[in-house]
Amino acid sequence: MRILRRTLVVLLVIVLVLVAGAVAVYWWQRPMLRTGTGYAAHNACAVTEVAGRDDPASDLPPNPLVPYLSVDVDRDEAVTTGSLLGLLAAQKAWFAPGFGCTLAGDAPDFGEATAVTSDGNPFADASAPSPSPELDAALAAAFGDDLPAADAEALGTRAVVVAKGGELVAERYADGFDAETPQLGWSMSKSATDLMTGMLVQQGEVALDDDGLRPEWTDGRADITIEQLLRMTSGLEWDETYDLGTPITQMLYNEEDMGGYVASLPLEHEPGTFQEYSSGSTTLLCSVLAERTGLGADLPRQTLLGALGLESATFEPDAAGTPVCSSYLWATPRDWAAIGQFALQNGEWNGEQLLPTDWMARSLEVTPVDETDDPGYGMGWRVNTLADGSLRWPSLPADTYYASGHDGQKVIVVPSEDLVVVRMGFTPAADDEPSEVQLVEDVVAALASPEGE
């Protein structure tokens, strides 16, 4: 009997040790687990409610957590919950009309979203472009029609829209998508944010050299300017690596006030001297813009989205009401083309100059820094002509510039060709860039041929 009791005590101790170890491992890994559950909840909510699609799981890239992720949608409460095994590291994404989906513990209240119509947007209600064998062939290559089925699927092109001279000349969509389906631009949101900032500069709301952006910044951070946030030369400590405990995953999936979190980070470099790609910089900028204008989550709708007639567009905010300007702008490919066209037209829209006349020139200027991890990055846009005069894409015109987003999103603008090319896709594994460069080459050639004119 005594031996039995001792055995039971030993087993109990072992069980307690194992349980304590499992709990410790869970809490150690919880930030990364919340990255997975937060992404799953936000993705499922936005794909369903914003994009109007019914298979959000198809948008999740390969991930060892995917088989264990559980997503529960409550349409009555407008909340989507993501968790591990239906229990652990739960995250909730709340849907609000006009504002999309927001990760938060409780339902946020952003007020009523300003109505946006497609008035004045030349692409929104345009007729489908007339067929062109040359352009159709260019788009077929961009969709991988000539590739083996597995390679075409890995390429994952979902939409291509081409505008020449301000008119739609070609478009094509993958199965399950059409001209009315909003698609997430990811970091193309940063390029749209540059245009939105330019509108506020034109209106006199802010200036590029504004500093003292946060009241709690009483150290060297007080010298950070709006332009430095746009150029990602703020010097704030950052790591864009999507990994356990990095600032980017902490910001997107573990902070309800994303701008406040980024503002709390210390200086790593003197402002203006070091360029480090940072989604935090752009989202922090929008927290400043939202506060200074008093527009909060409605800021994009009362500026860029409304002015350009981007009726399909949704710029999702965090729980504090800051538009997540680094990552969360959804729009149809036609509306993404309108954003590119607005840039191409140097901020003129329906006869009104909405940006300072030198805004795009300044946005495309690559200023000298001591070091950069993103050569050719200006203010929210990347350029083809690098600081040393070499071309990023030698086969494209030197004046080419573009917006770029995760998983193969591109708005490519070629001023010398009066051309805007949009490519949307889901390309987590394949290298999409060569096909996008080839697409622009093929489109230029097609439009130059007698049959393509």
XYZ file of C-alpha atoms in Angstrom:
453
model
C 0.000 0.000 0.000
C 2.825 2.338 0.909
C 4.542 1.589 -2.414
C 1.318 2.313 -4.261
C 0.936 5.673 -2.514
C 4.518 6.595 -3.340
C 3.973 5.596 -6.953
C 0.837 7.721 -7.176
C 2.664 10.679 -5.628
C 5.487 10.315 -8.153
C 3.001 10.101 -11.028
C 1.139 13.140 -9.729
C 4.373 15.114 -9.519
C 5.270 14.076 -13.063
C 1.834 15.126 -14.319
C 2.080 18.479 -12.533
C 5.545 19.063 -13.986
C 4.290 18.215 -17.469
C 1.258 20.465 -17.073
C 3.407 23.311 -15.724
C 5.827 22.830 -18.605
C 3.016 22.847 -21.155
C 1.564 26.022 -19.642
C 5.002 27.652 -19.644
C 5.588 26.714 -23.278
C 2.125 27.992 -24.196
C 2.702 31.397 -22.593
C 6.151 31.584 -24.162
C 4.717 30.833 -27.605
C 1.455 32.737 -27.078
C 2.548 35.896 -28.954
C 3.313 33.803 -32.044
C 0.155 31.762 -31.593
C -1.817 35.015 -31.429
C -0.161 36.035 -34.668
C -1.661 32.944 -36.260
C -5.085 33.233 -34.636
C -5.218 36.991 -35.212
C -4.353 36.564 -38.872
C -6.925 33.789 -39.218
C -9.676 35.831 -37.530
C -8.941 39.024 -39.450
C -8.526 37.174 -42.742
C -11.767 35.214 -42.368
C -13.695 38.329 -41.350
C -12.341 40.557 -44.123
C -12.443 38.002 -46.938
C -16.048 37.231 -46.076
C -17.399 40.657 -45.124
C -15.245 43.031 -47.197
C -14.389 40.963 -50.276
C -17.663 39.032 -50.285
C -15.974 35.683 -50.840
C -16.883 32.438 -49.117
C -13.569 30.575 -48.814
C -11.244 32.617 -46.577
C -9.096 29.576 -45.778
C -7.790 29.643 -49.358
C -6.082 32.961 -48.579
C -3.990 31.493 -45.762
C -0.413 30.757 -46.865
C 1.271 27.474 -45.906
C 1.815 27.506 -42.142
C 2.285 24.685 -39.629
C -0.520 26.189 -37.513
C -3.126 26.139 -40.292
C -4.393 22.575 -39.621
C -4.962 23.490 -35.963
C -6.580 26.894 -36.428
C -10.272 27.183 -35.683
C -12.455 30.018 -36.982
C -15.950 30.766 -35.708
C -18.149 33.343 -37.460
C -21.047 34.970 -35.607
C -22.943 37.064 -38.157
C -25.455 38.294 -35.575
C -22.708 39.853 -33.447
C -20.525 40.720 -36.486
C -17.537 38.988 -34.915
C -15.150 36.327 -36.141
C -13.074 34.408 -33.590
C -9.831 32.670 -34.424
C -8.262 30.234 -31.973
C -5.959 27.278 -31.725
C -7.898 24.030 -31.387
C -11.002 26.098 -30.649
C -9.660 27.162 -27.262
C -6.180 28.719 -27.087
C -4.845 32.189 -27.976
C -8.272 33.377 -29.153
C -8.520 36.611 -31.153
C -11.687 38.419 -32.262
C -12.169 40.435 -35.449
C -15.171 42.762 -35.453
C -16.831 43.930 -38.681
C -18.192 47.470 -39.092
C -19.707 48.692 -42.394
C -17.338 51.071 -44.175
C -14.474 50.216 -41.838
C -14.031 46.501 -42.426
C -12.606 44.225 -39.745
C -10.672 45.121 -36.601
C -8.940 42.898 -34.054
C -10.116 43.855 -30.567
C -11.267 42.309 -27.325
C -14.575 44.176 -27.501
C -16.506 45.655 -30.395
C -15.006 49.075 -31.267
C -17.211 52.090 -32.022
C -15.962 54.208 -34.924
C -19.182 56.099 -35.531
C -20.846 56.141 -38.930
C -18.637 55.816 -41.986
C -18.812 58.687 -44.474
C -20.582 57.597 -47.650
C -18.329 57.188 -50.685
C -19.724 56.907 -54.210
C -18.028 56.169 -57.527
C -18.842 59.635 -58.858
C -15.893 61.011 -60.817
C -14.080 57.675 -60.985
C -13.583 56.917 -64.704
C -12.816 53.246 -64.162
C -15.483 52.137 -61.686
C -18.403 51.859 -64.091
C -16.515 51.724 -67.387
C -17.552 49.131 -69.943
C -15.398 46.044 -70.297
C -12.509 46.792 -72.681
C -12.812 45.616 -76.274
C -10.892 42.421 -77.031
C -7.349 42.796 -78.348
C -5.368 39.699 -79.376
C -2.040 41.322 -78.428
C -3.225 42.530 -75.002
C -5.099 39.299 -74.365
C -1.864 37.389 -75.001
C 0.004 39.640 -72.555
C -2.590 38.984 -69.860
C -2.619 35.253 -70.629
C 1.105 35.098 -69.932
C 0.609 37.005 -66.678
C -1.936 34.382 -65.593
C 0.455 31.574 -66.509
C -1.714 30.094 -69.245
C 1.401 28.657 -70.855
C 2.668 27.109 -67.615
C 1.966 23.681 -66.138
C -1.146 23.791 -63.968
C 0.811 23.565 -60.721
C 3.100 26.453 -61.715
C 0.159 28.607 -62.796
C -1.517 27.928 -59.457
C 1.672 28.870 -57.601
C 1.881 32.095 -59.617
C -1.612 32.820 -58.335
C -2.550 35.819 -60.486
C -6.046 36.960 -59.554
C -6.504 40.124 -61.590
C -4.809 42.302 -64.178
C -6.111 45.742 -65.153
C -4.452 47.981 -67.747
C -5.193 51.687 -68.267
C -3.712 53.681 -71.122
C -4.315 57.408 -71.444
C -6.786 57.280 -68.581
C -8.962 54.596 -70.203
C -9.312 50.906 -69.443
C -7.847 48.905 -72.317
C -7.585 45.417 -70.822
C -8.617 43.413 -67.769
C -8.915 39.802 -66.697
C -9.886 38.026 -63.484
C -9.276 34.578 -62.023
C -12.128 32.242 -61.206
C -13.916 33.474 -58.099
C -12.979 37.118 -58.735
C -14.408 39.851 -60.920
C -14.410 43.607 -61.391
C -16.517 44.003 -58.241
C -14.297 41.975 -55.880
C -12.197 44.084 -53.486
C -8.694 42.717 -52.989
C -6.206 43.490 -50.238
C -3.232 45.576 -51.329
C -1.122 44.887 -48.232
C 1.833 47.302 -48.430
C 0.410 49.077 -51.479
C -1.563 50.782 -48.713
C 1.630 52.741 -47.983
C 1.578 54.286 -51.473
C -2.063 55.277 -51.010
C -1.091 56.798 -47.649
C 1.495 58.971 -49.387
C -1.260 60.352 -51.630
C -3.578 60.879 -48.663
C -0.824 62.749 -46.828
C -0.246 64.882 -49.909
C -3.915 65.857 -49.925
C -3.651 67.000 -46.309
C -0.513 68.991 -47.128
C -2.356 70.634 -50.028
C -5.200 71.501 -47.622
C -2.769 73.005 -45.105
C -3.590 70.448 -42.406
C 0.015 69.254 -42.053
C 3.457 69.915 -43.532
C 6.244 67.503 -44.376
C 8.624 69.165 -41.930
C 6.199 68.996 -39.001
C 7.913 67.488 -35.955
C 6.972 67.103 -32.290
C 4.435 64.559 -33.497
C 3.702 62.895 -30.138
C 3.324 64.735 -26.798
C 5.257 62.024 -24.940
C 8.275 62.434 -27.202
C 10.541 64.629 -25.104
C 13.788 63.053 -26.299
C 15.366 62.743 -29.769
C 12.121 61.337 -31.135
C 10.682 64.852 -31.008
C 12.808 65.624 -34.083
C 11.079 62.995 -36.235
C 9.131 64.611 -39.070
C 6.178 63.541 -41.177
C 8.475 63.242 -44.187
C 10.774 60.895 -42.286
C 7.850 58.655 -41.391
C 6.898 58.543 -45.083
C 10.484 57.784 -46.089
C 10.995 55.309 -43.236
C 13.980 57.251 -41.963
C 12.530 58.009 -38.509
C 15.250 55.984 -36.780
C 12.740 54.214 -34.534
C 13.729 50.690 -33.558
C 12.027 48.182 -35.854
C 12.138 44.675 -37.293
C 9.838 43.822 -40.209
C 10.536 40.082 -39.836
C 7.347 38.107 -39.248
C 8.618 36.062 -36.321
C 8.099 35.537 -32.602
C 8.219 38.788 -30.675
C 9.145 41.103 -33.550
C 7.633 44.596 -33.705
C 5.609 43.898 -36.859
C 3.785 40.871 -35.447
C 3.369 42.611 -32.103
C 1.851 45.655 -33.802
C -0.566 43.859 -36.107
C -1.773 41.086 -33.802
C -1.151 42.070 -30.190
C -1.778 45.831 -29.983
C -5.150 47.561 -30.040
C -3.428 50.969 -30.362
C -0.859 50.289 -33.065
C 0.311 53.874 -33.406
C 0.822 54.179 -29.663
C 2.852 50.999 -29.649
C 5.169 52.184 -32.447
C 5.540 55.582 -30.757
C 6.705 53.812 -27.579
C 9.719 52.286 -29.314
C 13.129 53.863 -28.709
C 15.377 55.539 -31.250
C 17.844 53.217 -32.901
C 19.351 55.809 -35.273
C 19.412 59.565 -35.589
C 16.290 60.636 -37.540
C 16.942 61.074 -41.248
C 20.181 59.090 -41.426
C 19.109 55.441 -41.759
C 16.348 54.011 -43.950
C 14.728 50.857 -42.586
C 11.586 49.413 -44.105
C 8.944 49.764 -41.416
C 5.213 49.176 -41.509
C 5.226 50.789 -38.097
C 6.314 54.154 -39.528
C 3.332 54.348 -41.882
C 0.785 53.298 -39.280
C 2.275 55.725 -36.754
C 1.978 58.456 -39.386
C -1.715 57.723 -39.800
C -2.279 57.882 -36.060
C -0.811 61.397 -36.205
C -2.954 62.353 -39.218
C -6.120 60.887 -37.691
C -5.540 62.815 -34.458
C -4.590 66.131 -36.089
C -7.563 66.152 -38.433
C -9.940 64.819 -35.784
C -11.291 62.339 -38.357
C -10.129 59.134 -36.676
C -11.019 55.964 -38.558
C -12.987 58.006 -41.114
C -9.832 59.826 -42.302
C -9.357 57.862 -45.560
C -13.021 58.149 -46.535
C -13.036 61.925 -46.074
C -9.832 62.340 -48.080
C -8.467 59.960 -50.711
C -11.291 57.435 -51.011
C -14.042 60.013 -51.289
C -12.150 62.387 -53.572
C -11.277 59.678 -56.105
C -14.649 57.937 -55.951
C -13.209 54.678 -54.621
C -16.568 53.266 -53.620
C -15.240 49.725 -53.278
C -12.376 50.705 -50.984
C -12.118 49.944 -47.280
C -9.195 51.130 -45.136
C -9.415 49.053 -41.981
C -8.532 50.664 -38.615
C -7.160 49.299 -35.369
C -9.221 49.296 -32.183
C -8.038 52.829 -31.348
C -9.459 54.153 -34.636
C -6.157 54.512 -36.475
C -6.329 53.383 -40.117
C -3.760 50.605 -40.488
C -2.065 52.508 -43.281
C 0.783 50.063 -43.636
C -1.311 47.103 -44.713
C -5.100 47.097 -44.705
C -6.512 48.867 -47.782
C -8.966 46.769 -49.782
C -10.166 47.876 -53.234
C -11.203 46.417 -56.563
C -8.407 46.200 -59.140
C -10.144 49.000 -61.060
C -10.001 51.220 -57.975
C -6.342 50.324 -57.484
C -5.875 51.453 -61.086
C -7.564 54.751 -60.188
C -5.013 55.248 -57.404
C -2.233 54.713 -59.932
C -3.910 57.050 -62.401
C -4.183 59.755 -59.745
C -0.438 59.479 -59.152
C 0.233 59.470 -62.897
C -1.812 62.652 -63.265
C 0.331 64.298 -60.576
C -2.609 64.708 -58.231
C -5.050 66.261 -60.693
C -8.510 64.694 -60.623
C -11.529 65.864 -62.595
C -9.977 69.285 -63.115
C -8.989 69.838 -59.495
C -5.409 69.779 -58.207
C -5.629 67.687 -55.035
C -1.894 67.304 -54.394
C 0.846 69.947 -54.316
C 2.161 70.205 -57.871
C 5.586 68.908 -56.798
C 4.243 66.113 -54.602
C 4.848 63.164 -56.906
C 8.296 64.451 -57.880
C 9.159 64.621 -54.211
C 7.574 61.236 -53.519
C 9.732 59.647 -56.216
C 12.932 61.329 -55.055
C 15.334 58.937 -53.345
C 17.145 61.005 -50.746
C 20.673 60.104 -49.584
C 21.040 58.225 -46.286
C 23.960 56.541 -44.545
C 22.404 53.119 -45.068
C 19.207 51.592 -46.489
C 17.652 48.148 -46.590
C 15.325 49.169 -49.448
C 17.189 50.923 -52.294
C 14.921 52.991 -54.507
C 12.279 53.672 -51.851
C 11.009 57.241 -51.871
C 7.876 58.350 -50.027
C 5.645 55.295 -50.180
C 6.624 54.462 -53.777
C 9.564 52.566 -55.291
C 11.329 53.825 -58.402
C 13.036 52.063 -61.289
C 16.027 54.409 -61.409
C 18.131 53.790 -58.308
C 20.341 56.328 -56.554
C 23.443 55.190 -58.469
C 21.661 55.631 -61.806
C 21.209 51.913 -62.457
C 17.799 50.467 -63.280
C 16.004 48.015 -61.024
C 14.204 46.672 -64.100
C 16.446 47.415 -67.131
C 13.785 46.251 -69.593
C 11.288 48.927 -68.438
C 11.451 52.704 -68.971
C 13.604 54.605 -66.501
C 10.648 56.669 -65.255
C 8.682 53.594 -64.116
C 7.587 53.581 -60.485
C 5.306 51.342 -58.495
C 3.395 50.378 -55.372
C 4.138 46.923 -54.027
C 2.377 44.623 -51.573
C 2.827 41.236 -49.926
C 2.014 38.125 -51.981
C 2.412 39.829 -55.354
C 0.346 43.020 -55.407
C 1.561 45.715 -57.816
C 0.414 49.027 -59.258
C 3.032 49.879 -61.885
C 3.011 53.383 -63.402
C 4.941 54.269 -66.568
C 4.575 58.017 -67.214
C 6.414 57.949 -70.556
C 3.831 55.434 -71.808
C 0.856 57.107 -70.053
C 0.281 53.671 -68.590
C -0.985 52.072 -65.374
C -0.812 48.298 -64.897
C -2.365 46.576 -61.874
C -1.537 42.998 -60.932
C -3.244 41.375 -57.954
C -2.537 37.865 -56.754
C -1.842 35.355 -54.047
C 1.762 34.289 -54.516
C 3.253 33.265 -51.168
C 5.820 30.851 -52.605
C 6.619 31.680 -56.245
C 8.616 34.707 -57.431
C 5.943 36.896 -58.998
C 8.141 39.860 -59.967
C 9.542 38.528 -63.278
C 6.016 37.905 -64.561
C 4.962 41.432 -63.593
C 7.917 43.009 -65.382
C 7.202 40.829 -68.419
C 3.550 41.860 -68.260
C 4.446 45.549 -68.513
C 6.913 44.820 -71.347
C 4.267 42.857 -73.225
C 1.599 45.509 -72.677
C 3.881 48.285 -73.956
C 4.708 46.222 -77.021
C 1.072 45.315 -77.625
C -0.073 48.921 -77.395
C 2.692 50.006 -79.754
C 1.545 47.571 -82.465
C -1.047 48.752 -85.028
C -3.500 46.092 -83.817
C -3.062 47.128 -80.173
C -3.751 50.822 -80.671
